[in-house]
């Protein structure tokens, strides 16, 4: 480093000096030229002033020889000139005025040139230390050249001025060299040496295994080294993951195979077949895509929408080079696919294929907002929001399911006995469509929301079609056994089929569907929370929000009426009424991501939540304390985790919820084994997390008392409960969930598994209607 700096400084000194000297040399030349022209101009004007009187004298002399004294009075004082001399037409000196040493040095060249050409002629000469200009001016008599007048001008000033310019230049060069070298040395040290040192330090930390998750943010500060730093980030992440995997491997051996990790899931998928592109390849389908391209300023960037599903399914698809079919929803999605609407992902390390399906705004509105979210969502959640079923929405739902089926079948061409893993209530009809075209495919669908009892489901005018569509699957997964039972009850009630409660199957038209509970979870394998190095304190998190508090109660949800946000606010208000001691000590932070914002019931909920928060704050708030802080926005995963880590209580008060991942995320984030979870009994999570304080969200007093209890709970009890819940979540994480679903799908015995028409797919014809559909209300 030191010799590099020395070499750089020396090279700079040489370069700056050479460039400055060269530029000064040309500057001096130009200046000299100007000064000479000026001197010539002055000499020539002086000569021209004397010219008429000498021409007159020569004319009078008429060629007869005159003594020099005849001409002497004409020389006058020759101001500005050193000497003046008169020559006849043959170049013979007639008379002169000035110092003899100067006159003696007159060069004949200009005189002869002037006598020959009849024009002014000039020449610079010097003897010893004396410089002069010799300017010859022609003299005419009767139109003929009769002689020449030579004016000698002192040119020493030009030399003096040049010397001065060089002197100034020397100092200028010296100052420039010092400045340039100094600034460059500073810049080099700031922009090169410092980041290079940081890079080296990071590599060292990496080698020693001390690099943490915060390395990523530091990488952005290394401007010049950004591309290198980005690569470093990837290497850092891979190394951290490899280290974590190795550590987990060791833990896994210790835990006797009970722990699932991304690596184990990958190995599991590889071992059990599913490695080849042709046999047992895995195809995932979801409405939301795992990678989305959007515009940020002038750049197109790839973002990963926050979703637990990506974490769970990606290791599977990576392991077998699978295909994920999803709706393209990013503004730049179309620009980033090939002619078959495919792209390889993850962009940094392509391992599987993402196939994008394009939906029109009308389809989005009817299929997604309409049938899925205004119809099926409230139908399956007992939250007292009335489902809305419109024929137009149902048509769009069928059409979009066909569109996805078509795309999926195209992707499956050439794959023998593929595995298809469909996600959620957006695609109830897809399993039947796939199975009809590809009986050799093993099809599973996971229903992420609750399945209500048959009476509740019976509201849906198209319940039979939905159930028939689902029964096309070989395996249907729900979060908890209750939802499985509700589903089989509904099958019994709605369709002609044979259900078997012992084996949890439904047989219809010779095809058997198995129904099982797979409680979904988070990507927690025990290593995640250890990676966090620095996390802000509660005070640091609250200060920017304009409040102070000793303790925090946290809610994290999509702004959805099933999550019981209003009920939770009412319970918090009751806590402040009943236990005033908590006032000015406890703040409730509600993070609520805007969701389905085009649907009226969601807009109404947002208003309700906002006005409730405003009421509580105006009733109890003080100058330094806000009882409730509402952050109605999508936060990054890291931001949410920071809140999890400081929250004394996490409040999950869903009125009905398939599972609820927030509860499990909170537990996974509590590496300090502290914190209390208050959990609604109507969540799937409540079946597993018995160490939470289980509440009925409709019982406002009960929830308020649970909050009070949680806030007052002894540290030892908090810790014991948290340790048990962490162990459970770690052992039942999302990797185990994916492995169980795919493992069961692989083990199922499938009858009539011959492909219907070989492996070539004829597209499902999507009907195009003539009449435009009615817009959803
Ligand atoms: P959701 O109804 O979306 O999922 P949930 O399981 O709680 O509910 O997952 C929400 C996710 O969004 C969590 O990962 C949470 O961290 C995140 N989130 C919420 N608010 C956020 C915010 N403001 N900023 C950033 N992230 C936020 C459906 C079912 C659930 C089921 C899951 C998975 O309704 O019952 O558990 O699918 O199957």
PDB file of C-alpha atoms in Angstrom, residues 88-288:
ATOM      1  CA  UNK A  88      20.913  55.244 -49.957  1.00  0.00           C
ATOM      2  CA  UNK A  89      19.439  53.043 -52.712  1.00  0.00           C
ATOM      3  CA  UNK A  90      22.653  51.017 -52.895  1.00  0.00           C
ATOM      4  CA  UNK A  91      22.639  50.272 -49.185  1.00  0.00           C
ATOM      5  CA  UNK A  92      25.374  52.743 -48.327  1.00  0.00           C
ATOM      6  CA  UNK A  93      25.158  54.448 -44.947  1.00  0.00           C
ATOM      7  CA  UNK A  94      24.481  58.174 -45.429  1.00  0.00           C
ATOM      8  CA  UNK A  95      23.884  59.269 -41.867  1.00  0.00           C
ATOM      9  CA  UNK A  96      23.039  57.792 -38.448  1.00  0.00           C
ATOM     10  CA  UNK A  97      22.068  58.814 -34.955  1.00  0.00           C
ATOM     11  CA  UNK A  98      22.583  56.740 -31.814  1.00  0.00           C
ATOM     12  CA  UNK A  99      25.271  54.872 -29.896  1.00  0.00           C
ATOM     13  CA  UNK A 100      28.135  53.649 -32.117  1.00  0.00           C
ATOM     14  CA  UNK A 101      27.998  50.158 -30.571  1.00  0.00           C
ATOM     15  CA  UNK A 102      24.420  49.804 -31.686  1.00  0.00           C
ATOM     16  CA  UNK A 103      24.915  51.291 -35.118  1.00  0.00           C
ATOM     17  CA  UNK A 104      27.865  49.016 -35.596  1.00  0.00           C
ATOM     18  CA  UNK A 105      25.711  45.979 -35.042  1.00  0.00           C
ATOM     19  CA  UNK A 106      23.147  46.843 -37.727  1.00  0.00           C
ATOM     20  CA  UNK A 107      22.458  43.787 -39.800  1.00  0.00           C
ATOM     21  CA  UNK A 108      22.365  44.376 -43.585  1.00  0.00           C
ATOM     22  CA  UNK A 109      19.645  41.793 -44.183  1.00  0.00           C
ATOM     23  CA  UNK A 110      16.519  43.953 -43.527  1.00  0.00           C
ATOM     24  CA  UNK A 111      18.021  46.934 -45.455  1.00  0.00           C
ATOM     25  CA  UNK A 112      18.662  44.876 -48.540  1.00  0.00           C
ATOM     26  CA  UNK A 113      15.293  43.230 -48.360  1.00  0.00           C
ATOM     27  CA  UNK A 114      13.547  46.622 -48.075  1.00  0.00           C
ATOM     28  CA  UNK A 115      15.592  48.155 -50.932  1.00  0.00           C
ATOM     29  CA  UNK A 116      14.811  45.168 -53.079  1.00  0.00           C
ATOM     30  CA  UNK A 117      11.079  44.829 -52.364  1.00  0.00           C
ATOM     31  CA  UNK A 118      10.190  48.397 -51.417  1.00  0.00           C
ATOM     32  CA  UNK A 119       8.351  47.249 -48.246  1.00  0.00           C
ATOM     33  CA  UNK A 120       9.089  47.322 -44.491  1.00  0.00           C
ATOM     34  CA  UNK A 121      11.319  44.609 -43.256  1.00  0.00           C
ATOM     35  CA  UNK A 122      12.159  43.638 -39.659  1.00  0.00           C
ATOM     36  CA  UNK A 123      14.597  41.409 -37.837  1.00  0.00           C
ATOM     37  CA  UNK A 124      15.284  40.643 -34.169  1.00  0.00           C
ATOM     38  CA  UNK A 125      18.920  40.201 -33.247  1.00  0.00           C
ATOM     39  CA  UNK A 126      21.065  40.235 -30.214  1.00  0.00           C
ATOM     40  CA  UNK A 127      24.632  40.646 -29.153  1.00  0.00           C
ATOM     41  CA  UNK A 128      25.762  39.606 -25.732  1.00  0.00           C
ATOM     42  CA  UNK A 129      23.058  40.618 -23.353  1.00  0.00           C
ATOM     43  CA  UNK A 130      21.486  43.156 -25.686  1.00  0.00           C
ATOM     44  CA  UNK A 131      18.367  42.400 -27.783  1.00  0.00           C
ATOM     45  CA  UNK A 132      17.022  44.719 -30.391  1.00  0.00           C
ATOM     46  CA  UNK A 133      14.655  45.025 -33.291  1.00  0.00           C
ATOM     47  CA  UNK A 134      15.890  46.373 -36.598  1.00  0.00           C
ATOM     48  CA  UNK A 135      13.052  47.810 -38.701  1.00  0.00           C
ATOM     49  CA  UNK A 136      13.877  49.020 -42.249  1.00  0.00           C
ATOM     50  CA  UNK A 137      11.418  51.459 -43.850  1.00  0.00           C
ATOM     51  CA  UNK A 138      11.694  52.250 -47.616  1.00  0.00           C
ATOM     52  CA  UNK A 139      12.180  55.861 -48.819  1.00  0.00           C
ATOM     53  CA  UNK A 140      10.826  56.881 -52.218  1.00  0.00           C
ATOM     54  CA  UNK A 141      11.669  59.754 -54.516  1.00  0.00           C
ATOM     55  CA  UNK A 142       9.543  60.234 -57.610  1.00  0.00           C
ATOM     56  CA  UNK A 143       8.129  56.756 -57.203  1.00  0.00           C
ATOM     57  CA  UNK A 144      11.565  55.067 -57.116  1.00  0.00           C
ATOM     58  CA  UNK A 145      13.305  53.570 -54.137  1.00  0.00           C
ATOM     59  CA  UNK A 146      15.820  56.168 -53.075  1.00  0.00           C
ATOM     60  CA  UNK A 147      16.997  54.637 -49.839  1.00  0.00           C
ATOM     61  CA  UNK A 148      15.973  53.103 -46.535  1.00  0.00           C
ATOM     62  CA  UNK A 149      15.605  54.253 -42.990  1.00  0.00           C
ATOM     63  CA  UNK A 150      16.598  51.790 -40.264  1.00  0.00           C
ATOM     64  CA  UNK A 151      15.030  52.119 -36.828  1.00  0.00           C
ATOM     65  CA  UNK A 152      16.655  50.166 -33.983  1.00  0.00           C
ATOM     66  CA  UNK A 153      14.326  49.353 -31.069  1.00  0.00           C
ATOM     67  CA  UNK A 154      15.354  47.976 -27.665  1.00  0.00           C
ATOM     68  CA  UNK A 155      13.902  44.424 -27.337  1.00  0.00           C
ATOM     69  CA  UNK A 156      15.376  43.614 -23.920  1.00  0.00           C
ATOM     70  CA  UNK A 157      11.939  44.095 -22.287  1.00  0.00           C
ATOM     71  CA  UNK A 158      10.634  41.018 -24.123  1.00  0.00           C
ATOM     72  CA  UNK A 159      13.346  38.814 -22.715  1.00  0.00           C
ATOM     73  CA  UNK A 160      12.758  40.251 -19.217  1.00  0.00           C
ATOM     74  CA  UNK A 161       9.058  39.615 -19.487  1.00  0.00           C
ATOM     75  CA  UNK A 162       9.612  36.011 -20.646  1.00  0.00           C
ATOM     76  CA  UNK A 163      11.919  35.432 -17.730  1.00  0.00           C
ATOM     77  CA  UNK A 164       9.214  36.769 -15.404  1.00  0.00           C
ATOM     78  CA  UNK A 165       6.609  34.436 -16.930  1.00  0.00           C
ATOM     79  CA  UNK A 166       8.917  31.444 -16.367  1.00  0.00           C
ATOM     80  CA  UNK A 167       9.536  32.551 -12.792  1.00  0.00           C
ATOM     81  CA  UNK A 168       5.784  32.763 -12.123  1.00  0.00           C
ATOM     82  CA  UNK A 169       5.313  29.442 -13.832  1.00  0.00           C
ATOM     83  CA  UNK A 170       7.787  27.785 -11.554  1.00  0.00           C
ATOM     84  CA  UNK A 171       5.819  28.833  -8.486  1.00  0.00           C
ATOM     85  CA  UNK A 172       2.532  27.955 -10.110  1.00  0.00           C
ATOM     86  CA  UNK A 173       3.804  24.483 -10.920  1.00  0.00           C
ATOM     87  CA  UNK A 174       5.130  24.074  -7.408  1.00  0.00           C
ATOM     88  CA  UNK A 175       1.804  25.086  -5.824  1.00  0.00           C
ATOM     89  CA  UNK A 176      -0.200  22.960  -8.325  1.00  0.00           C
ATOM     90  CA  UNK A 177       1.948  19.918  -7.636  1.00  0.00           C
ATOM     91  CA  UNK A 178       1.485  20.296  -3.902  1.00  0.00           C
ATOM     92  CA  UNK A 179      -2.286  20.845  -4.229  1.00  0.00           C
ATOM     93  CA  UNK A 180      -2.904  18.097  -6.785  1.00  0.00           C
ATOM     94  CA  UNK A 181      -0.760  15.584  -4.967  1.00  0.00           C
ATOM     95  CA  UNK A 182      -2.373  16.488  -1.643  1.00  0.00           C
ATOM     96  CA  UNK A 183      -5.953  16.276  -2.968  1.00  0.00           C
ATOM     97  CA  UNK A 184      -5.214  13.093  -4.891  1.00  0.00           C
ATOM     98  CA  UNK A 185      -3.603  11.509  -1.879  1.00  0.00           C
ATOM     99  CA  UNK A 186      -6.692  12.406   0.163  1.00  0.00           C
ATOM    100  CA  UNK A 187      -9.051  11.067  -2.497  1.00  0.00           C
ATOM    101  CA  UNK A 188      -7.047   7.914  -2.913  1.00  0.00           C
ATOM    102  CA  UNK A 189      -7.064   7.337   0.776  1.00  0.00           C
ATOM    103  CA  UNK A 190     -10.825   8.126   1.037  1.00  0.00           C
ATOM    104  CA  UNK A 191     -12.162   6.398  -2.046  1.00  0.00           C
ATOM    105  CA  UNK A 192      -9.613   3.642  -2.581  1.00  0.00           C
ATOM    106  CA  UNK A 193      -7.593   2.859   0.501  1.00  0.00           C
ATOM    107  CA  UNK A 194     -10.472   3.093   2.982  1.00  0.00           C
ATOM    108  CA  UNK A 195     -12.921   0.877   1.059  1.00  0.00           C
ATOM    109  CA  UNK A 196     -10.076  -1.464   0.140  1.00  0.00           C
ATOM    110  CA  UNK A 197      -9.175  -1.716   3.820  1.00  0.00           C
ATOM    111  CA  UNK A 198     -12.836  -2.294   4.701  1.00  0.00           C
ATOM    112  CA  UNK A 199     -13.057  -4.942   2.021  1.00  0.00           C
ATOM    113  CA  UNK A 200      -9.949  -6.618   3.352  1.00  0.00           C
ATOM    114  CA  UNK A 201     -11.281  -6.360   6.914  1.00  0.00           C
ATOM    115  CA  UNK A 202     -14.589  -7.876   5.814  1.00  0.00           C
ATOM    116  CA  UNK A 203     -12.802 -10.722   4.078  1.00  0.00           C
ATOM    117  CA  UNK A 204     -10.800 -11.267   7.226  1.00  0.00           C
ATOM    118  CA  UNK A 205     -13.964 -11.314   9.337  1.00  0.00           C
ATOM    119  CA  UNK A 206     -15.519 -13.647   6.829  1.00  0.00           C
ATOM    120  CA  UNK A 207     -12.546 -15.968   7.052  1.00  0.00           C
ATOM    121  CA  UNK A 208     -12.751 -15.903  10.820  1.00  0.00           C
ATOM    122  CA  UNK A 209     -16.503 -16.440  10.713  1.00  0.00           C
ATOM    123  CA  UNK A 210     -17.407 -13.096  12.336  1.00  0.00           C
ATOM    124  CA  UNK A 211     -19.282 -11.581   9.383  1.00  0.00           C
ATOM    125  CA  UNK A 212     -22.933 -10.928  10.177  1.00  0.00           C
ATOM    126  CA  UNK A 213     -26.172  -9.945   8.513  1.00  0.00           C
ATOM    127  CA  UNK A 214     -25.325  -6.241   8.854  1.00  0.00           C
ATOM    128  CA  UNK A 215     -22.473  -6.621   6.310  1.00  0.00           C
ATOM    129  CA  UNK A 216     -25.006  -6.081   3.543  1.00  0.00           C
ATOM    130  CA  UNK A 217     -25.770  -2.458   4.528  1.00  0.00           C
ATOM    131  CA  UNK A 218     -22.080  -1.594   4.806  1.00  0.00           C
ATOM    132  CA  UNK A 219     -21.507  -2.780   1.261  1.00  0.00           C
ATOM    133  CA  UNK A 220     -23.524   0.148  -0.049  1.00  0.00           C
ATOM    134  CA  UNK A 221     -21.067   2.694   1.376  1.00  0.00           C
ATOM    135  CA  UNK A 222     -18.217   1.505  -0.824  1.00  0.00           C
ATOM    136  CA  UNK A 223     -19.241   3.589  -3.879  1.00  0.00           C
ATOM    137  CA  UNK A 224     -16.231   2.832  -6.158  1.00  0.00           C
ATOM    138  CA  UNK A 225     -16.157  -0.780  -5.092  1.00  0.00           C
ATOM    139  CA  UNK A 226     -19.907  -1.237  -5.308  1.00  0.00           C
ATOM    140  CA  UNK A 227     -19.813  -3.989  -7.980  1.00  0.00           C
ATOM    141  CA  UNK A 228     -17.082  -5.755  -6.016  1.00  0.00           C
ATOM    142  CA  UNK A 229     -18.958  -5.182  -2.767  1.00  0.00           C
ATOM    143  CA  UNK A 230     -22.119  -6.619  -4.316  1.00  0.00           C
ATOM    144  CA  UNK A 231     -20.255  -9.740  -5.266  1.00  0.00           C
ATOM    145  CA  UNK A 232     -18.844  -9.779  -1.759  1.00  0.00           C
ATOM    146  CA  UNK A 233     -22.355  -9.586  -0.356  1.00  0.00           C
ATOM    147  CA  UNK A 234     -23.324 -12.649  -2.336  1.00  0.00           C
ATOM    148  CA  UNK A 235     -20.208 -14.477  -1.207  1.00  0.00           C
ATOM    149  CA  UNK A 236     -20.814 -13.311   2.355  1.00  0.00           C
ATOM    150  CA  UNK A 237     -24.357 -14.568   2.254  1.00  0.00           C
ATOM    151  CA  UNK A 238     -23.330 -17.900   0.757  1.00  0.00           C
ATOM    152  CA  UNK A 239     -20.615 -18.274   3.355  1.00  0.00           C
ATOM    153  CA  UNK A 240     -22.905 -17.286   6.211  1.00  0.00           C
ATOM    154  CA  UNK A 241     -25.459 -19.743   4.908  1.00  0.00           C
ATOM    155  CA  UNK A 242     -22.858 -22.451   4.489  1.00  0.00           C
ATOM    156  CA  UNK A 243     -21.595 -21.842   8.023  1.00  0.00           C
ATOM    157  CA  UNK A 244     -25.143 -21.770   9.387  1.00  0.00           C
ATOM    158  CA  UNK A 245     -25.900 -24.949   7.450  1.00  0.00           C
ATOM    159  CA  UNK A 246     -22.852 -26.630   8.913  1.00  0.00           C
ATOM    160  CA  UNK A 247     -23.819 -25.470  12.402  1.00  0.00           C
ATOM    161  CA  UNK A 248     -27.371 -26.630  11.870  1.00  0.00           C
ATOM    162  CA  UNK A 249     -26.090 -29.924  10.527  1.00  0.00           C
ATOM    163  CA  UNK A 250     -24.282 -30.417  13.790  1.00  0.00           C
ATOM    164  CA  UNK A 251     -27.376 -29.386  15.752  1.00  0.00           C
ATOM    165  CA  UNK A 252     -29.453 -31.655  13.562  1.00  0.00           C
ATOM    166  CA  UNK A 253     -27.327 -34.646  14.417  1.00  0.00           C
ATOM    167  CA  UNK A 254     -27.662 -33.649  18.027  1.00  0.00           C
ATOM    168  CA  UNK A 255     -31.427 -33.210  17.788  1.00  0.00           C
ATOM    169  CA  UNK A 256     -31.811 -36.643  16.234  1.00  0.00           C
ATOM    170  CA  UNK A 257     -33.259 -35.771  12.829  1.00  0.00           C
ATOM    171  CA  UNK A 258     -36.073 -33.663  14.258  1.00  0.00           C
ATOM    172  CA  UNK A 259     -34.841 -30.443  12.700  1.00  0.00           C
ATOM    173  CA  UNK A 260     -35.530 -29.412   9.116  1.00  0.00           C
ATOM    174  CA  UNK A 261     -33.424 -26.873   7.245  1.00  0.00           C
ATOM    175  CA  UNK A 262     -33.398 -25.509   3.708  1.00  0.00           C
ATOM    176  CA  UNK A 263     -30.404 -27.740   2.974  1.00  0.00           C
ATOM    177  CA  UNK A 264     -32.066 -30.817   4.372  1.00  0.00           C
ATOM    178  CA  UNK A 265     -35.170 -30.069   2.326  1.00  0.00           C
ATOM    179  CA  UNK A 266     -33.013 -29.715  -0.804  1.00  0.00           C
ATOM    180  CA  UNK A 267     -31.227 -32.980  -0.093  1.00  0.00           C
ATOM    181  CA  UNK A 268     -34.545 -34.662   0.670  1.00  0.00           C
ATOM    182  CA  UNK A 269     -36.044 -33.598  -2.675  1.00  0.00           C
ATOM    183  CA  UNK A 270     -32.914 -34.710  -4.547  1.00  0.00           C
ATOM    184  CA  UNK A 271     -32.730 -38.075  -2.823  1.00  0.00           C
ATOM    185  CA  UNK A 272     -36.336 -38.977  -3.462  1.00  0.00           C
ATOM    186  CA  UNK A 273     -36.135 -38.475  -7.226  1.00  0.00           C
ATOM    187  CA  UNK A 274     -37.374 -35.208  -8.605  1.00  0.00           C
ATOM    188  CA  UNK A 275     -33.871 -34.321  -9.708  1.00  0.00           C
ATOM    189  CA  UNK A 276     -34.335 -34.771 -13.404  1.00  0.00           C
ATOM    190  CA  UNK A 277     -36.039 -32.377 -15.750  1.00  0.00           C
ATOM    191  CA  UNK A 278     -38.022 -35.197 -17.285  1.00  0.00           C
ATOM    192  CA  UNK A 279     -39.213 -37.328 -14.390  1.00  0.00           C
ATOM    193  CA  UNK A 280     -40.840 -36.098 -11.202  1.00  0.00           C
ATOM    194  CA  UNK A 281     -40.106 -32.453 -11.862  1.00  0.00           C
ATOM    195  CA  UNK A 282     -41.851 -30.087  -9.461  1.00  0.00           C
ATOM    196  CA  UNK A 283     -44.238 -27.362 -10.619  1.00  0.00           C
ATOM    197  CA  UNK A 284     -45.537 -24.761  -8.187  1.00  0.00           C
ATOM    198  CA  UNK A 285     -48.490 -22.476  -8.872  1.00  0.00           C
ATOM    199  CA  UNK A 286     -49.445 -19.399  -6.923  1.00  0.00           C
ATOM    200  CA  UNK A 287     -51.170 -16.148  -7.605  1.00  0.00           C
ATOM    201  CA  UNK A 288     -48.250 -14.108  -6.286  1.00  0.00           C
TER     202      UNK A 288
END
